[in-house]
Short mmCIF file of N, CA and C in Angstrom, two decimals:
data_model
loop_
_atom_site.label_atom_id
_atom_site.label_comp_id
_atom_site.label_asym_id
_atom_site.label_seq_id
_atom_site.Cartn_x
_atom_site.Cartn_y
_atom_site.Cartn_z
N MET M 2 -28.59 47.39 91.79
CA MET M 2 -27.81 46.32 92.37
C MET M 2 -26.30 46.57 92.19
N ARG M 3 -25.89 47.01 90.96
CA ARG M 3 -24.48 47.29 90.72
C ARG M 3 -23.98 48.43 91.58
N ILE M 4 -24.79 49.44 91.72
CA ILE M 4 -24.41 50.59 92.54
C ILE M 4 -24.20 50.15 93.98
N LYS M 5 -25.05 49.27 94.48
CA LYS M 5 -24.93 48.79 95.85
C LYS M 5 -23.62 48.01 96.03
N ARG M 6 -23.25 47.18 95.04
CA ARG M 6 -22.01 46.41 95.13
C ARG M 6 -20.79 47.33 95.10
N ARG M 7 -20.82 48.33 94.22
CA ARG M 7 -19.71 49.28 94.14
C ARG M 7 -19.58 50.05 95.45
N TYR M 8 -20.70 50.44 96.00
CA TYR M 8 -20.70 51.17 97.26
C TYR M 8 -20.13 50.28 98.36
N CYS M 9 -20.51 49.02 98.39
CA CYS M 9 -20.03 48.07 99.38
C CYS M 9 -18.51 47.85 99.21
N LEU M 10 -18.05 47.68 97.97
CA LEU M 10 -16.63 47.49 97.70
C LEU M 10 -15.83 48.73 98.12
N PHE M 11 -16.35 49.89 97.78
CA PHE M 11 -15.70 51.15 98.16
C PHE M 11 -15.59 51.26 99.68
N THR M 12 -16.65 50.91 100.38
CA THR M 12 -16.66 50.98 101.85
C THR M 12 -15.63 50.03 102.44
N VAL M 13 -15.55 48.81 101.92
CA VAL M 13 -14.58 47.82 102.41
C VAL M 13 -13.16 48.32 102.17
N LEU M 14 -12.88 48.85 100.98
CA LEU M 14 -11.55 49.37 100.67
C LEU M 14 -11.19 50.56 101.57
N LEU M 15 -12.17 51.40 101.82
CA LEU M 15 -11.95 52.55 102.69
C LEU M 15 -11.61 52.10 104.11
N VAL M 16 -12.31 51.11 104.61
CA VAL M 16 -12.04 50.58 105.95
C VAL M 16 -10.65 49.96 106.01
N ILE M 17 -10.28 49.19 105.00
CA ILE M 17 -8.95 48.55 104.96
C ILE M 17 -7.86 49.62 104.93
N ALA M 18 -8.03 50.63 104.09
CA ALA M 18 -7.04 51.71 104.00
C ALA M 18 -6.92 52.46 105.33
N SER M 19 -8.04 52.70 105.98
CA SER M 19 -8.02 53.40 107.27
C SER M 19 -7.30 52.59 108.33
N VAL M 20 -7.58 51.30 108.39
CA VAL M 20 -6.93 50.43 109.38
C VAL M 20 -5.43 50.36 109.10
N ALA M 21 -5.05 50.18 107.83
CA ALA M 21 -3.63 50.10 107.47
C ALA M 21 -2.91 51.40 107.82
N SER M 22 -3.53 52.53 107.54
CA SER M 22 -2.93 53.83 107.86
C SER M 22 -2.78 53.99 109.36
N GLY M 23 -3.80 53.62 110.10
CA GLY M 23 -3.75 53.72 111.56
C GLY M 23 -2.66 52.86 112.16
N LEU M 24 -2.52 51.64 111.65
CA LEU M 24 -1.47 50.75 112.15
C LEU M 24 -0.09 51.31 111.84
N THR M 25 0.08 51.84 110.62
CA THR M 25 1.36 52.43 110.23
C THR M 25 1.68 53.63 111.11
N PHE M 26 0.66 54.46 111.38
CA PHE M 26 0.84 55.63 112.24
C PHE M 26 1.31 55.21 113.62
N GLU M 27 0.68 54.19 114.19
CA GLU M 27 1.04 53.73 115.53
C GLU M 27 2.43 53.09 115.56
N GLN M 28 2.80 52.39 114.49
CA GLN M 28 4.12 51.75 114.45
C GLN M 28 5.24 52.77 114.32
N ASN M 29 4.92 53.96 113.76
CA ASN M 29 5.89 55.04 113.62
C ASN M 29 7.17 54.55 112.93
N PRO M 30 7.07 54.17 111.66
CA PRO M 30 8.21 53.56 110.97
C PRO M 30 9.44 54.45 110.86
N PHE M 31 9.28 55.76 110.94
CA PHE M 31 10.43 56.66 110.83
C PHE M 31 10.99 57.07 112.20
N ASN M 32 10.39 56.54 113.26
CA ASN M 32 10.86 56.82 114.62
C ASN M 32 10.98 58.33 114.86
N THR M 33 9.92 59.04 114.55
CA THR M 33 9.90 60.50 114.67
C THR M 33 8.97 60.93 115.79
N ALA M 34 9.21 62.13 116.31
CA ALA M 34 8.32 62.69 117.33
C ALA M 34 7.12 63.39 116.69
N ALA M 35 7.04 63.37 115.36
CA ALA M 35 5.91 64.01 114.67
C ALA M 35 4.60 63.37 115.12
N ASN M 36 3.58 64.21 115.25
CA ASN M 36 2.28 63.73 115.70
C ASN M 36 1.24 63.70 114.58
N THR M 37 1.67 63.85 113.35
CA THR M 37 0.73 63.89 112.24
C THR M 37 0.89 62.68 111.34
N PHE M 38 -0.17 62.37 110.62
CA PHE M 38 -0.13 61.28 109.64
C PHE M 38 0.96 61.56 108.61
N ARG M 39 1.03 62.80 108.15
CA ARG M 39 2.02 63.19 107.14
C ARG M 39 3.43 62.89 107.64
N GLY M 40 3.72 63.26 108.89
CA GLY M 40 5.06 63.07 109.43
C GLY M 40 5.41 61.63 109.72
N ARG M 41 4.46 60.88 110.27
CA ARG M 41 4.74 59.50 110.66
C ARG M 41 4.64 58.51 109.51
N VAL M 42 3.75 58.74 108.56
CA VAL M 42 3.51 57.76 107.51
C VAL M 42 4.12 58.18 106.18
N LEU M 43 3.98 59.46 105.81
CA LEU M 43 4.46 59.92 104.51
C LEU M 43 5.92 60.38 104.55
N GLY M 44 6.45 60.64 105.73
CA GLY M 44 7.88 60.94 105.86
C GLY M 44 8.27 62.40 105.74
N PHE M 45 7.31 63.32 105.86
CA PHE M 45 7.68 64.73 105.81
C PHE M 45 6.71 65.58 106.62
N GLU M 46 7.18 66.75 106.99
CA GLU M 46 6.37 67.77 107.65
C GLU M 46 6.64 69.09 106.96
N LEU M 47 5.72 70.01 107.09
CA LEU M 47 5.88 71.36 106.55
C LEU M 47 5.76 72.34 107.71
N PHE M 48 6.67 73.29 107.78
CA PHE M 48 6.66 74.28 108.85
C PHE M 48 6.88 75.68 108.30
N ARG M 49 6.32 76.66 109.01
CA ARG M 49 6.60 78.07 108.72
C ARG M 49 7.48 78.58 109.84
N ILE M 50 8.54 79.29 109.49
CA ILE M 50 9.48 79.82 110.48
C ILE M 50 8.88 81.05 111.15
N PRO M 51 8.71 81.02 112.49
CA PRO M 51 8.02 82.12 113.18
C PRO M 51 8.93 83.25 113.68
N SER M 52 10.25 83.01 113.76
CA SER M 52 11.12 84.00 114.39
C SER M 52 12.43 84.13 113.63
N ASP M 53 13.28 85.04 114.11
CA ASP M 53 14.58 85.24 113.45
C ASP M 53 15.71 84.49 114.15
N SER M 54 15.40 83.50 114.97
CA SER M 54 16.43 82.79 115.73
C SER M 54 17.35 81.94 114.85
N MET M 55 16.96 81.67 113.61
CA MET M 55 17.81 80.88 112.71
C MET M 55 18.35 81.72 111.55
N MET M 56 18.27 83.05 111.67
CA MET M 56 18.84 83.92 110.64
C MET M 56 20.36 83.76 110.65
N PRO M 57 21.03 83.85 109.54
CA PRO M 57 20.53 84.13 108.21
C PRO M 57 20.09 82.89 107.42
N THR M 58 20.22 81.71 108.01
CA THR M 58 19.85 80.48 107.30
C THR M 58 18.37 80.47 106.96
N LEU M 59 17.53 80.76 107.95
CA LEU M 59 16.08 80.79 107.76
C LEU M 59 15.55 82.13 108.25
N MET M 60 14.60 82.67 107.50
CA MET M 60 14.02 83.98 107.82
C MET M 60 12.59 83.80 108.30
N PRO M 61 12.11 84.74 109.13
CA PRO M 61 10.70 84.67 109.54
C PRO M 61 9.80 84.63 108.30
N GLY M 62 8.85 83.70 108.31
CA GLY M 62 7.93 83.55 107.19
C GLY M 62 8.34 82.49 106.19
N ASP M 63 9.59 82.01 106.24
CA ASP M 63 10.00 80.93 105.34
C ASP M 63 9.12 79.71 105.59
N PHE M 64 8.79 79.02 104.52
CA PHE M 64 8.00 77.79 104.59
C PHE M 64 8.94 76.67 104.20
N ILE M 65 9.17 75.69 105.10
CA ILE M 65 10.21 74.69 104.88
C ILE M 65 9.67 73.26 104.85
N TRP M 66 10.42 72.39 104.21
CA TRP M 66 10.19 70.95 104.13
C TRP M 66 11.09 70.28 105.15
N VAL M 67 10.53 69.43 105.98
CA VAL M 67 11.30 68.68 106.98
C VAL M 67 11.12 67.20 106.70
N SER M 68 12.24 66.50 106.53
CA SER M 68 12.20 65.06 106.30
C SER M 68 12.14 64.34 107.64
N THR M 69 11.01 63.68 107.91
CA THR M 69 10.89 62.92 109.16
C THR M 69 11.52 61.54 109.02
N SER M 70 11.90 61.19 107.80
CA SER M 70 12.53 59.89 107.56
C SER M 70 14.05 59.99 107.51
N ALA M 71 14.61 61.19 107.64
CA ALA M 71 16.05 61.40 107.49
C ALA M 71 16.89 60.60 108.49
N TYR M 72 16.35 60.39 109.68
CA TYR M 72 17.12 59.73 110.73
C TYR M 72 16.62 58.32 111.02
N LYS M 73 15.95 57.73 110.06
CA LYS M 73 15.45 56.36 110.25
C LYS M 73 16.62 55.38 110.40
N ASP M 74 17.64 55.54 109.55
CA ASP M 74 18.75 54.59 109.54
C ASP M 74 20.08 55.17 109.98
N LYS M 75 20.11 56.47 110.27
CA LYS M 75 21.37 57.08 110.70
C LYS M 75 21.07 58.18 111.70
N PRO M 76 22.01 58.45 112.60
CA PRO M 76 21.77 59.49 113.62
C PRO M 76 21.94 60.89 113.04
N PRO M 77 21.37 61.88 113.71
CA PRO M 77 21.59 63.27 113.29
C PRO M 77 23.08 63.61 113.35
N GLN M 78 23.51 64.48 112.44
CA GLN M 78 24.92 64.86 112.35
C GLN M 78 25.11 66.30 112.82
N ILE M 79 26.31 66.61 113.29
CA ILE M 79 26.66 67.97 113.68
C ILE M 79 26.37 68.90 112.50
N ASN M 80 25.80 70.04 112.77
CA ASN M 80 25.42 71.09 111.81
C ASN M 80 24.13 70.81 111.06
N ASP M 81 23.48 69.67 111.27
CA ASP M 81 22.14 69.46 110.70
C ASP M 81 21.19 70.48 111.33
N VAL M 82 20.25 70.98 110.54
CA VAL M 82 19.18 71.83 111.08
C VAL M 82 18.01 70.89 111.36
N ILE M 83 17.62 70.80 112.64
CA ILE M 83 16.61 69.82 113.04
C ILE M 83 15.39 70.50 113.66
N THR M 84 14.26 69.84 113.54
CA THR M 84 13.05 70.27 114.24
C THR M 84 12.80 69.27 115.37
N PHE M 85 12.26 69.79 116.46
CA PHE M 85 12.06 68.94 117.64
C PHE M 85 10.97 69.54 118.52
N LEU M 86 10.52 68.75 119.47
CA LEU M 86 9.55 69.22 120.46
C LEU M 86 10.31 70.02 121.52
N TYR M 87 9.85 71.23 121.78
CA TYR M 87 10.49 72.11 122.77
C TYR M 87 10.49 71.41 124.13
N PRO M 88 11.66 71.27 124.77
CA PRO M 88 11.74 70.52 126.03
C PRO M 88 10.83 71.03 127.15
N LYS M 89 10.51 72.31 127.17
CA LYS M 89 9.69 72.86 128.25
C LYS M 89 8.20 72.85 127.93
N ASP M 90 7.83 72.57 126.68
CA ASP M 90 6.42 72.51 126.28
C ASP M 90 6.32 71.67 125.01
N LYS M 91 6.04 70.39 125.16
CA LYS M 91 6.05 69.44 124.03
C LYS M 91 5.00 69.73 122.97
N SER M 92 4.11 70.70 123.21
CA SER M 92 3.13 71.05 122.19
C SER M 92 3.69 72.08 121.20
N VAL M 93 4.92 72.54 121.46
CA VAL M 93 5.55 73.56 120.62
C VAL M 93 6.71 72.93 119.84
N ASN M 94 6.76 73.20 118.53
CA ASN M 94 7.86 72.72 117.68
C ASN M 94 8.94 73.79 117.60
N TYR M 95 10.20 73.37 117.68
CA TYR M 95 11.34 74.27 117.56
C TYR M 95 12.23 73.81 116.41
N ILE M 96 13.03 74.74 115.92
CA ILE M 96 14.02 74.42 114.89
C ILE M 96 15.34 75.07 115.29
N LYS M 97 16.41 74.28 115.30
CA LYS M 97 17.74 74.77 115.66
C LYS M 97 18.78 73.93 114.93
N ARG M 98 20.03 74.33 115.07
CA ARG M 98 21.14 73.60 114.46
C ARG M 98 21.75 72.67 115.51
N LEU M 99 22.02 71.44 115.11
CA LEU M 99 22.62 70.45 116.00
C LEU M 99 24.11 70.78 116.18
N ILE M 100 24.51 70.95 117.42
CA ILE M 100 25.89 71.30 117.75
C ILE M 100 26.61 70.14 118.43
N GLY M 101 25.92 69.40 119.31
CA GLY M 101 26.57 68.32 120.03
C GLY M 101 25.72 67.07 120.11
N ARG M 102 26.39 65.92 119.98
CA ARG M 102 25.72 64.61 120.07
C ARG M 102 26.15 63.91 121.36
N PRO M 103 25.53 62.76 121.67
CA PRO M 103 25.87 62.07 122.92
C PRO M 103 27.37 61.84 123.07
N GLY M 104 27.88 62.20 124.24
CA GLY M 104 29.30 62.03 124.54
C GLY M 104 30.16 63.24 124.18
N ASP M 105 29.64 64.16 123.37
CA ASP M 105 30.41 65.34 122.98
C ASP M 105 30.51 66.34 124.13
N THR M 106 31.63 67.05 124.19
CA THR M 106 31.79 68.17 125.11
C THR M 106 31.72 69.45 124.28
N VAL M 107 30.78 70.31 124.62
CA VAL M 107 30.54 71.55 123.87
C VAL M 107 30.90 72.74 124.76
N ARG M 108 31.61 73.72 124.18
CA ARG M 108 31.91 74.95 124.90
C ARG M 108 31.99 76.10 123.89
N ILE M 109 31.88 77.33 124.42
CA ILE M 109 32.03 78.52 123.59
C ILE M 109 33.11 79.39 124.22
N GLU M 110 34.06 79.84 123.38
CA GLU M 110 35.11 80.77 123.81
C GLU M 110 35.27 81.83 122.74
N ASN M 111 35.18 83.10 123.13
CA ASN M 111 35.32 84.21 122.19
C ASN M 111 34.45 84.03 120.95
N PHE M 112 33.20 83.68 121.17
CA PHE M 112 32.17 83.53 120.14
C PHE M 112 32.38 82.29 119.26
N LYS M 113 33.40 81.50 119.51
CA LYS M 113 33.66 80.30 118.70
C LYS M 113 33.17 79.08 119.46
N VAL M 114 32.52 78.16 118.74
CA VAL M 114 31.98 76.95 119.34
C VAL M 114 32.97 75.81 119.13
N TYR M 115 33.25 75.11 120.22
CA TYR M 115 34.16 73.97 120.18
C TYR M 115 33.40 72.71 120.58
N VAL M 116 33.62 71.66 119.82
CA VAL M 116 33.07 70.35 120.14
C VAL M 116 34.27 69.41 120.29
N ASN M 117 34.40 68.85 121.48
CA ASN M 117 35.54 67.98 121.79
C ASN M 117 36.86 68.68 121.49
N ASP M 118 36.95 69.95 121.91
CA ASP M 118 38.14 70.80 121.77
C ASP M 118 38.51 71.14 120.33
N GLU M 119 37.63 70.90 119.38
CA GLU M 119 37.85 71.31 117.99
C GLU M 119 36.81 72.35 117.61
N GLU M 120 37.28 73.47 117.06
CA GLU M 120 36.35 74.51 116.62
C GLU M 120 35.52 73.99 115.45
N ILE M 121 34.21 74.13 115.55
CA ILE M 121 33.38 73.70 114.42
C ILE M 121 33.24 74.86 113.44
N GLN M 122 33.28 74.53 112.17
CA GLN M 122 33.12 75.54 111.13
C GLN M 122 31.66 75.97 111.08
N GLN M 123 31.44 77.26 111.03
CA GLN M 123 30.09 77.81 111.05
C GLN M 123 29.92 78.84 109.93
N PRO M 124 29.99 78.42 108.68
CA PRO M 124 29.88 79.38 107.57
C PRO M 124 28.50 80.03 107.49
N TYR M 125 27.54 79.47 108.16
CA TYR M 125 26.17 79.97 108.15
C TYR M 125 25.98 81.16 109.09
N LEU M 126 26.94 81.42 109.96
CA LEU M 126 26.80 82.50 110.94
C LEU M 126 27.04 83.86 110.32
N ASP M 127 26.27 84.83 110.75
CA ASP M 127 26.51 86.23 110.43
C ASP M 127 27.14 86.83 111.67
N ASN M 128 28.46 87.02 111.64
CA ASN M 128 29.17 87.47 112.84
C ASN M 128 28.68 88.81 113.37
N ALA M 129 28.05 89.60 112.52
CA ALA M 129 27.49 90.88 112.98
C ALA M 129 26.33 90.66 113.94
N LEU M 130 25.72 89.46 113.90
CA LEU M 130 24.59 89.16 114.78
C LEU M 130 25.03 88.56 116.12
N VAL M 131 26.34 88.35 116.30
CA VAL M 131 26.84 87.69 117.51
C VAL M 131 27.62 88.69 118.35
N ARG M 132 26.98 89.25 119.36
CA ARG M 132 27.62 90.28 120.18
C ARG M 132 27.37 90.13 121.69
N LYS M 133 26.35 89.43 122.09
CA LYS M 133 25.96 89.37 123.50
C LYS M 133 26.94 88.51 124.31
N PRO M 134 27.08 88.81 125.60
CA PRO M 134 28.01 88.05 126.44
C PRO M 134 27.73 86.54 126.45
N TYR M 135 26.45 86.16 126.44
CA TYR M 135 26.16 84.72 126.48
C TYR M 135 26.48 84.03 125.16
N SER M 136 26.80 84.80 124.12
CA SER M 136 27.28 84.21 122.87
C SER M 136 28.80 84.13 122.85
N ARG M 137 29.44 84.85 123.77
CA ARG M 137 30.90 84.90 123.82
C ARG M 137 31.49 83.70 124.56
N TYR M 138 30.80 83.25 125.64
CA TYR M 138 31.38 82.22 126.48
C TYR M 138 30.31 81.29 127.04
N MET M 139 30.62 80.01 127.06
CA MET M 139 29.77 79.02 127.72
C MET M 139 30.70 77.96 128.29
N GLN M 140 30.50 77.64 129.56
CA GLN M 140 31.30 76.59 130.18
C GLN M 140 31.07 75.27 129.44
N PRO M 141 32.06 74.38 129.47
CA PRO M 141 31.89 73.09 128.81
C PRO M 141 30.72 72.29 129.39
N VAL M 142 29.95 71.69 128.51
CA VAL M 142 28.88 70.78 128.91
C VAL M 142 29.06 69.48 128.14
N VAL M 143 28.80 68.37 128.81
CA VAL M 143 28.88 67.06 128.16
C VAL M 143 27.46 66.63 127.82
N VAL M 144 27.27 66.26 126.56
CA VAL M 144 25.94 65.85 126.10
C VAL M 144 25.70 64.41 126.57
N PRO M 145 24.65 64.19 127.38
CA PRO M 145 24.38 62.84 127.88
C PRO M 145 23.83 61.90 126.79
N GLU M 146 23.91 60.64 127.07
CA GLU M 146 23.37 59.62 126.16
C GLU M 146 21.88 59.89 125.92
N GLY M 147 21.45 59.73 124.68
CA GLY M 147 20.04 59.93 124.34
C GLY M 147 19.63 61.39 124.19
N SER M 148 20.62 62.29 124.21
CA SER M 148 20.33 63.73 124.13
C SER M 148 21.13 64.40 123.03
N LEU M 149 20.73 65.63 122.70
CA LEU M 149 21.41 66.45 121.70
C LEU M 149 21.51 67.87 122.23
N PHE M 150 22.54 68.60 121.78
CA PHE M 150 22.69 70.01 122.14
C PHE M 150 22.51 70.84 120.88
N VAL M 151 21.62 71.83 120.94
CA VAL M 151 21.28 72.63 119.76
C VAL M 151 21.47 74.12 120.05
N MET M 152 21.72 74.87 118.96
CA MET M 152 21.81 76.33 119.05
C MET M 152 21.20 76.94 117.80
N GLY M 153 20.68 78.15 117.95
CA GLY M 153 20.17 78.89 116.81
C GLY M 153 21.32 79.58 116.09
N ASP M 154 21.16 79.83 114.79
CA ASP M 154 22.20 80.51 114.02
C ASP M 154 22.32 81.99 114.41
N ASN M 155 21.24 82.59 114.83
CA ASN M 155 21.24 83.97 115.31
C ASN M 155 21.48 83.91 116.82
N ARG M 156 22.73 83.68 117.19
CA ARG M 156 23.09 83.33 118.56
C ARG M 156 22.60 84.33 119.60
N ASP M 157 22.54 85.61 119.25
CA ASP M 157 22.11 86.62 120.22
C ASP M 157 20.60 86.68 120.40
N ASN M 158 19.87 86.04 119.52
CA ASN M 158 18.41 86.10 119.60
C ASN M 158 17.82 84.71 119.43
N SER M 159 18.29 83.78 120.25
CA SER M 159 17.84 82.40 120.12
C SER M 159 17.68 81.76 121.50
N ASN M 160 16.49 81.27 121.77
CA ASN M 160 16.25 80.45 122.96
C ASN M 160 16.65 79.04 122.57
N ASP M 161 17.83 78.61 123.00
CA ASP M 161 18.35 77.32 122.54
C ASP M 161 18.95 76.54 123.71
N GLY M 162 19.77 75.56 123.41
CA GLY M 162 20.33 74.68 124.42
C GLY M 162 21.09 75.37 125.52
N ARG M 163 21.59 76.57 125.26
CA ARG M 163 22.29 77.33 126.31
C ARG M 163 21.33 77.71 127.43
N PHE M 164 20.04 77.78 127.11
CA PHE M 164 19.04 78.23 128.07
C PHE M 164 18.11 77.11 128.53
N PHE M 165 17.65 76.26 127.60
CA PHE M 165 16.71 75.20 128.01
C PHE M 165 17.36 73.84 128.19
N GLY M 166 18.65 73.73 127.92
CA GLY M 166 19.35 72.47 128.12
C GLY M 166 19.29 71.54 126.92
N MET M 167 19.35 70.27 127.18
CA MET M 167 19.44 69.27 126.12
C MET M 167 18.07 68.94 125.52
N VAL M 168 18.12 68.44 124.29
CA VAL M 168 16.93 67.93 123.60
C VAL M 168 17.03 66.42 123.59
N LYS M 169 15.98 65.74 123.96
CA LYS M 169 15.99 64.27 123.90
C LYS M 169 15.96 63.83 122.44
N ARG M 170 16.75 62.82 122.12
CA ARG M 170 16.76 62.30 120.75
C ARG M 170 15.36 61.85 120.34
N SER M 171 14.59 61.33 121.29
CA SER M 171 13.24 60.85 120.99
C SER M 171 12.27 62.00 120.68
N ASP M 172 12.66 63.24 120.95
CA ASP M 172 11.81 64.40 120.65
C ASP M 172 12.11 65.03 119.29
N VAL M 173 13.05 64.45 118.55
CA VAL M 173 13.39 64.99 117.22
C VAL M 173 12.30 64.62 116.23
N ILE M 174 11.82 65.62 115.50
CA ILE M 174 10.81 65.42 114.46
C ILE M 174 11.49 65.06 113.15
N GLY M 175 12.51 65.81 112.76
CA GLY M 175 13.20 65.51 111.51
C GLY M 175 14.25 66.54 111.15
N LYS M 176 14.76 66.40 109.93
CA LYS M 176 15.81 67.27 109.41
C LYS M 176 15.22 68.25 108.42
N ALA M 177 15.46 69.55 108.65
CA ALA M 177 15.02 70.58 107.71
C ALA M 177 15.90 70.49 106.46
N THR M 178 15.28 70.32 105.30
CA THR M 178 16.07 70.08 104.10
C THR M 178 15.89 71.10 102.98
N LEU M 179 14.73 71.79 102.94
CA LEU M 179 14.44 72.63 101.78
C LEU M 179 13.57 73.82 102.15
N ILE M 180 13.90 74.98 101.59
CA ILE M 180 13.04 76.16 101.73
C ILE M 180 12.05 76.11 100.57
N LEU M 181 10.79 75.80 100.89
CA LEU M 181 9.77 75.72 99.83
C LEU M 181 9.39 77.10 99.32
N PHE M 182 9.19 78.04 100.23
CA PHE M 182 8.89 79.42 99.88
C PHE M 182 9.69 80.30 100.81
N GLY M 183 10.48 81.20 100.25
CA GLY M 183 11.29 82.07 101.09
C GLY M 183 11.45 83.45 100.49
N LYS M 184 11.88 84.36 101.32
CA LYS M 184 12.14 85.73 100.88
C LYS M 184 13.50 85.81 100.20
N ASN M 185 13.73 86.89 99.49
CA ASN M 185 15.04 87.19 98.90
C ASN M 185 15.54 86.11 97.95
N ASN M 186 14.66 85.60 97.10
CA ASN M 186 15.04 84.61 96.08
C ASN M 186 15.66 83.35 96.66
N ARG M 187 15.21 82.92 97.83
CA ARG M 187 15.74 81.71 98.45
C ARG M 187 14.82 80.51 98.28
N THR M 188 13.69 80.69 97.59
CA THR M 188 12.77 79.58 97.34
C THR M 188 13.50 78.48 96.59
N GLY M 189 13.38 77.25 97.09
CA GLY M 189 14.02 76.11 96.45
C GLY M 189 15.43 75.83 96.94
N ASN M 190 15.96 76.68 97.81
CA ASN M 190 17.32 76.45 98.33
C ASN M 190 17.31 75.31 99.34
N SER M 191 18.38 74.51 99.30
CA SER M 191 18.51 73.48 100.34
C SER M 191 18.99 74.16 101.62
N ILE M 192 18.70 73.54 102.74
CA ILE M 192 19.07 74.10 104.04
C ILE M 192 20.37 73.44 104.48
N GLU M 193 21.40 74.24 104.56
CA GLU M 193 22.74 73.74 104.93
C GLU M 193 23.09 74.24 106.31
#
């Protein structure tokens, strides 16, 4: 009889927890594009970096922590490293650096990026990796409302906003904050 009551109580608690989790998932309290319970309810995602488009900041094979709650109360900032749904295929996650926000005018001249006619500081860039013509110059573009402009740190080897256009703010998953496992003694480094 006791076992039956415990089993019944356990079942009721399990149903309540499942319903509460499902409701929280649907409400999306962090306003993220994440499609997982972990991202929508627990506030984080884990990703492995597949390419060298964010070198030297992130290397292929790095395993990173992404805060899906980072933008709950504040908008993404210039130079944040963000994850988002790829505009041409929403089933693919991308990671790039935020360069322009709504209303900003972004341009590239002689490999330097300007936002609203001010050169942005890019200490994360390895200038030896920036040589291609499309990294040298880009006509000014104005970032529309509800959108963001992103670029990879490895400018010559990055499929980014210069090629696929703007990222919708609603497609942002979160802010990359920490290298959980990385090469070259970078494990535990924050992502700047």
